[in-house]
Amino acid sequence: MPVLPGLLRNLAHADDVAGHYGVLVSLYAVMQFAFAPVLGLLSDSYGRRPVLLVSLAGAAIDYAVMASAPTLTILYLGRMIAGITGATGAVAGAAIADTTEGEARARHFGTLGACFGIGMIAGPVVGGALGSFGPHVPFAAAAVLNGLGFLMALLFLPESRRPIVAGEAASTLDPLVGSFAGPLAGLRRTFGVPLLKPLLAVFFIVQLVGQVPAVLWVIFGERRFGWDATATGFSLAAFGLLHALAQGVVAGPAASRLGEKRALQLGIVLDSLGYGLLALATESWMVLPIMLLLAGGGIGTPALQALLSRAVDEAGQGRLQGALASLASLASIIGPLLFVGLYSWTLVSWDGWVWIAGIALYLLCVPVLRRLPG
């Protein structure tokens, strides 16, 4: 992402860079939304390992092609393929559900989220540093890293999906069998499963609320606290690191001691408290303790993923994780438009309303959380 504007300047006219940049960012999310359910369903039918191997190999080849990117058309095509091959979070989540039980799932889902968070911190740093040698170099590095991932999976990753024997009980998600009609059809059928409908709604709201800091942290920090690029970079690194630590270290013990339901409730409360204090903060030093609260809010998502995975039998884990990945991608498509629009609309009166809106969305989860057992 740090070198994409420079690459676009080489491939497009200078006045077209912003438009192309926005489309390429959205295109990746759209591809993940569309293909996460497909990869999840394929992993249920053919196994987690082959889907991951094909995706990693495809990503390595794709980034190698983008490293040359002779035309803008190739860059767009490569970005689409990267979104498809990168939609493997559903398969990884299904593999975790295959190999863990009970409260241990929350801990491992937290570790998966922490790995993602660390990657989001390290990736732009490495990409920006390599970009000083040329805008194509980070794409070559991405090809090498995906190739290494493929070799690691080939050598060390066993198949986790248990073979489905003839006559076995039907999956909880039987309505999803054969749903290659598209992500919207798959999501509609998933929401049709009574056990999952309220939890899926909560999952979408949690993902949507998470888009508030993802989209507005930089803009809000510059306006409210006068941050320059350096201060913004440090704040993003600290935010990502604390969030990764919370998911990787705290989420598992919290779910074990409190139970998944209470861990989810605590995560939402901490996140809401952090949003409210950030809306009222007036000095930069106040942001650090607020970031601790926001990081603590990160324990909620692994607990929620564990609750969802326990509501589905082994035969439907890939389909479920595909639906979750699609919902997360849908939130990343809707959230930026919604919250940037709200922030711009309310800026004249007060620049903190967008954080209050996040709290208000969390309140929609209260009826579901009160009805959850445990």
CSV table of C-alpha atoms in Angstrom, one decimal, residues 3-201:
chain,number,residue,atom,x,y,z
A,3,VAL,CA,4.2,2.2,-2.8
A,4,LEU,CA,1.0,1.9,-4.8
A,5,PRO,CA,0.6,5.6,-5.4
A,6,GLY,CA,4.1,5.8,-6.8
A,7,LEU,CA,3.5,2.7,-9.0
A,8,LEU,CA,0.3,4.3,-10.3
A,9,ARG,CA,2.2,7.5,-11.3
A,10,ASN,CA,4.3,5.3,-13.5
A,11,LEU,CA,1.3,3.7,-15.1
A,12,ALA,CA,-1.4,6.4,-15.2
A,13,HIS,CA,-1.6,10.1,-15.5
A,14,ALA,CA,-0.9,12.1,-12.4
A,15,ASP,CA,-4.4,13.4,-12.0
A,16,ASP,CA,-5.8,9.9,-12.2
A,17,VAL,CA,-3.8,8.5,-9.2
A,18,ALA,CA,-6.3,9.1,-6.4
A,19,GLY,CA,-9.2,7.6,-8.3
A,20,HIS,CA,-7.3,4.5,-9.3
A,21,TYR,CA,-5.9,4.1,-5.8
A,22,GLY,CA,-9.4,4.1,-4.3
A,23,VAL,CA,-10.7,1.6,-6.8
A,24,LEU,CA,-7.8,-0.8,-6.3
A,25,VAL,CA,-8.2,-0.7,-2.5
A,26,SER,CA,-12.0,-1.4,-2.8
A,27,LEU,CA,-11.4,-4.0,-5.5
A,28,TYR,CA,-9.4,-6.2,-3.1
A,29,ALA,CA,-12.1,-6.1,-0.5
A,30,VAL,CA,-14.8,-6.9,-3.0
A,31,MET,CA,-13.0,-9.9,-4.3
A,32,GLN,CA,-12.5,-11.2,-0.7
A,33,PHE,CA,-16.2,-10.7,-0.1
A,34,ALA,CA,-17.1,-12.6,-3.2
A,35,PHE,CA,-14.7,-15.5,-2.9
A,36,ALA,CA,-14.3,-16.2,0.9
A,37,PRO,CA,-17.5,-18.3,0.9
A,38,VAL,CA,-16.4,-20.2,-2.2
A,39,LEU,CA,-13.0,-21.1,-0.7
A,40,GLY,CA,-14.6,-22.1,2.6
A,41,LEU,CA,-17.1,-24.4,0.7
A,42,LEU,CA,-14.3,-25.9,-1.4
A,43,SER,CA,-12.3,-26.6,1.8
A,44,ASP,CA,-15.3,-28.5,3.2
A,45,SER,CA,-15.4,-30.6,0.0
A,46,TYR,CA,-11.7,-31.1,-0.8
A,47,GLY,CA,-9.9,-30.3,2.4
A,48,ARG,CA,-8.2,-27.3,4.0
A,49,ARG,CA,-4.7,-28.1,2.9
A,50,PRO,CA,-5.2,-28.2,-0.9
A,51,VAL,CA,-7.2,-25.0,-0.9
A,52,LEU,CA,-4.5,-23.2,1.1
A,53,LEU,CA,-1.7,-24.6,-1.1
A,54,VAL,CA,-3.4,-23.6,-4.4
A,55,SER,CA,-4.1,-20.1,-2.9
A,56,LEU,CA,-0.6,-19.6,-1.7
A,57,ALA,CA,0.9,-20.7,-5.0
A,58,GLY,CA,-1.5,-18.5,-7.0
A,59,ALA,CA,-0.6,-15.5,-4.8
A,60,ALA,CA,3.1,-16.1,-5.3
A,61,ILE,CA,2.6,-16.2,-9.1
A,62,ASP,CA,0.3,-13.2,-9.1
A,63,TYR,CA,2.6,-11.0,-7.1
A,64,ALA,CA,5.5,-12.0,-9.4
A,65,VAL,CA,3.5,-10.8,-12.4
A,66,MET,CA,2.6,-7.6,-10.6
A,67,ALA,CA,6.3,-7.0,-9.8
A,68,SER,CA,6.7,-6.3,-13.5
A,69,ALA,CA,3.1,-4.8,-14.0
A,70,PRO,CA,3.8,-3.4,-17.5
A,71,THR,CA,0.3,-1.9,-17.8
A,72,LEU,CA,-2.5,-0.6,-15.6
A,73,THR,CA,-4.7,-3.4,-16.8
A,74,ILE,CA,-2.3,-6.0,-15.5
A,75,LEU,CA,-2.2,-4.2,-12.1
A,76,TYR,CA,-6.0,-4.3,-11.9
A,77,LEU,CA,-6.1,-8.0,-12.9
A,78,GLY,CA,-3.4,-8.8,-10.4
A,79,ARG,CA,-5.2,-6.9,-7.6
A,80,MET,CA,-8.4,-9.0,-8.3
A,81,ILE,CA,-6.4,-12.2,-8.2
A,82,ALA,CA,-4.7,-11.1,-5.0
A,83,GLY,CA,-8.1,-10.5,-3.4
A,84,ILE,CA,-9.2,-14.0,-4.4
A,85,THR,CA,-6.1,-15.9,-3.3
A,86,GLY,CA,-6.0,-13.8,-0.1
A,87,ALA,CA,-9.5,-14.8,0.9
A,88,THR,CA,-8.1,-17.7,2.9
A,89,GLY,CA,-9.0,-16.4,6.3
A,90,ALA,CA,-12.1,-18.6,6.1
A,91,VAL,CA,-10.0,-21.7,5.5
A,92,ALA,CA,-7.6,-20.9,8.2
A,93,GLY,CA,-10.4,-20.4,10.7
A,94,ALA,CA,-12.0,-23.7,9.6
A,95,ALA,CA,-8.7,-25.5,10.2
A,96,ILE,CA,-8.6,-24.0,13.7
A,97,ALA,CA,-12.1,-25.1,14.4
A,98,ASP,CA,-11.2,-28.6,13.1
A,99,THR,CA,-8.3,-29.0,15.6
A,100,THR,CA,-9.6,-27.3,18.7
A,101,GLU,CA,-12.5,-27.7,21.0
A,102,GLY,CA,-14.3,-25.7,23.7
A,103,GLU,CA,-12.6,-22.6,25.2
A,104,ALA,CA,-9.3,-23.4,23.4
A,105,ARG,CA,-10.8,-22.2,20.2
A,106,ALA,CA,-11.1,-18.6,21.5
A,107,ARG,CA,-7.4,-18.7,22.3
A,108,HIS,CA,-6.4,-19.9,18.9
A,109,PHE,CA,-8.8,-17.5,17.1
A,110,GLY,CA,-7.1,-14.8,19.1
A,111,THR,CA,-3.7,-16.0,18.0
A,112,LEU,CA,-4.8,-15.9,14.4
A,113,GLY,CA,-6.1,-12.3,14.9
A,114,ALA,CA,-2.8,-11.3,16.5
A,115,CYS,CA,-0.8,-12.7,13.6
A,116,PHE,CA,-3.0,-10.7,11.2
A,117,GLY,CA,-2.5,-7.6,13.4
A,118,ILE,CA,1.3,-8.0,13.4
A,119,GLY,CA,1.3,-8.4,9.7
A,120,MET,CA,-0.7,-5.2,9.3
A,121,ILE,CA,2.0,-3.4,11.3
A,122,ALA,CA,5.1,-5.0,9.7
A,123,GLY,CA,3.8,-5.1,6.1
A,124,PRO,CA,3.6,-1.3,5.5
A,125,VAL,CA,7.0,-0.8,7.2
A,126,VAL,CA,8.7,-3.5,5.1
A,127,GLY,CA,6.9,-2.4,2.0
A,128,GLY,CA,7.7,1.2,2.5
A,129,ALA,CA,11.4,0.5,3.1
A,130,LEU,CA,11.7,-1.8,0.0
A,131,GLY,CA,9.8,0.9,-2.0
A,132,SER,CA,12.9,3.1,-1.7
A,133,PHE,CA,14.5,0.7,-4.2
A,134,GLY,CA,11.7,1.0,-6.6
A,135,PRO,CA,7.9,0.7,-6.6
A,136,HIS,CA,8.0,-2.9,-8.1
A,137,VAL,CA,10.3,-4.3,-5.4
A,138,PRO,CA,7.7,-4.8,-2.6
A,139,PHE,CA,5.6,-6.9,-5.0
A,140,ALA,CA,8.6,-9.1,-5.7
A,141,ALA,CA,9.1,-9.5,-1.9
A,142,ALA,CA,5.4,-10.4,-1.6
A,143,ALA,CA,5.9,-13.1,-4.2
A,144,VAL,CA,8.8,-14.5,-2.3
A,145,LEU,CA,6.9,-14.5,1.0
A,146,ASN,CA,3.9,-16.2,-0.5
A,147,GLY,CA,6.3,-18.8,-2.0
A,148,LEU,CA,7.8,-19.4,1.4
A,149,GLY,CA,4.3,-19.8,2.8
A,150,PHE,CA,3.6,-22.3,0.1
A,151,LEU,CA,6.7,-24.3,1.0
A,152,MET,CA,6.0,-24.2,4.7
A,153,ALA,CA,2.4,-25.4,4.1
A,154,LEU,CA,3.6,-28.1,1.7
A,155,LEU,CA,6.1,-29.5,4.2
A,156,PHE,CA,4.5,-29.0,7.6
A,157,LEU,CA,0.7,-28.4,7.3
A,158,PRO,CA,-1.4,-31.6,7.7
A,159,GLU,CA,-4.9,-31.9,6.6
A,160,SER,CA,-7.3,-31.0,9.5
A,161,ARG,CA,-10.7,-31.8,8.0
A,162,ARG,CA,-12.0,-35.1,9.2
A,163,PRO,CA,-13.3,-37.2,6.3
A,164,ILE,CA,-17.1,-37.3,6.2
A,165,VAL,CA,-18.3,-40.9,6.2
A,166,ALA,CA,-21.4,-42.2,4.4
A,167,GLY,CA,-24.6,-41.9,6.5
A,168,GLU,CA,-23.2,-39.3,8.8
A,169,ALA,CA,-25.7,-36.8,10.2
A,170,ALA,CA,-26.4,-33.8,8.0
A,171,SER,CA,-24.6,-30.6,8.6
A,172,THR,CA,-26.2,-27.8,10.5
A,173,LEU,CA,-25.6,-25.7,7.4
A,174,ASP,CA,-27.2,-28.1,4.9
A,175,PRO,CA,-29.1,-25.1,3.3
A,176,LEU,CA,-25.6,-23.9,2.1
A,177,VAL,CA,-24.6,-27.0,0.3
A,178,GLY,CA,-23.8,-26.2,-3.3
A,179,SER,CA,-24.3,-22.5,-2.8
A,180,PHE,CA,-22.0,-21.2,-5.5
A,181,ALA,CA,-24.6,-18.7,-6.6
A,182,GLY,CA,-22.6,-16.0,-4.9
A,183,PRO,CA,-21.8,-14.5,-1.5
A,184,LEU,CA,-25.2,-12.8,-1.1
A,185,ALA,CA,-27.0,-16.1,-1.7
A,186,GLY,CA,-24.7,-17.8,0.7
A,187,LEU,CA,-25.1,-15.1,3.4
A,188,ARG,CA,-28.9,-15.2,3.0
A,189,ARG,CA,-28.9,-19.0,3.5
A,190,THR,CA,-26.6,-18.7,6.5
A,191,PHE,CA,-28.8,-16.1,8.2
A,192,GLY,CA,-31.6,-18.6,7.6
A,193,VAL,CA,-30.1,-21.0,10.2
A,194,PRO,CA,-31.9,-20.0,13.4
A,195,LEU,CA,-29.0,-20.8,15.7
A,196,LEU,CA,-26.6,-18.6,13.8
A,197,LYS,CA,-28.8,-15.6,12.8
A,198,PRO,CA,-28.4,-13.5,16.0
A,199,LEU,CA,-24.7,-14.3,16.4
A,200,LEU,CA,-24.0,-13.4,12.8
A,201,ALA,CA,-25.7,-10.1,13.2
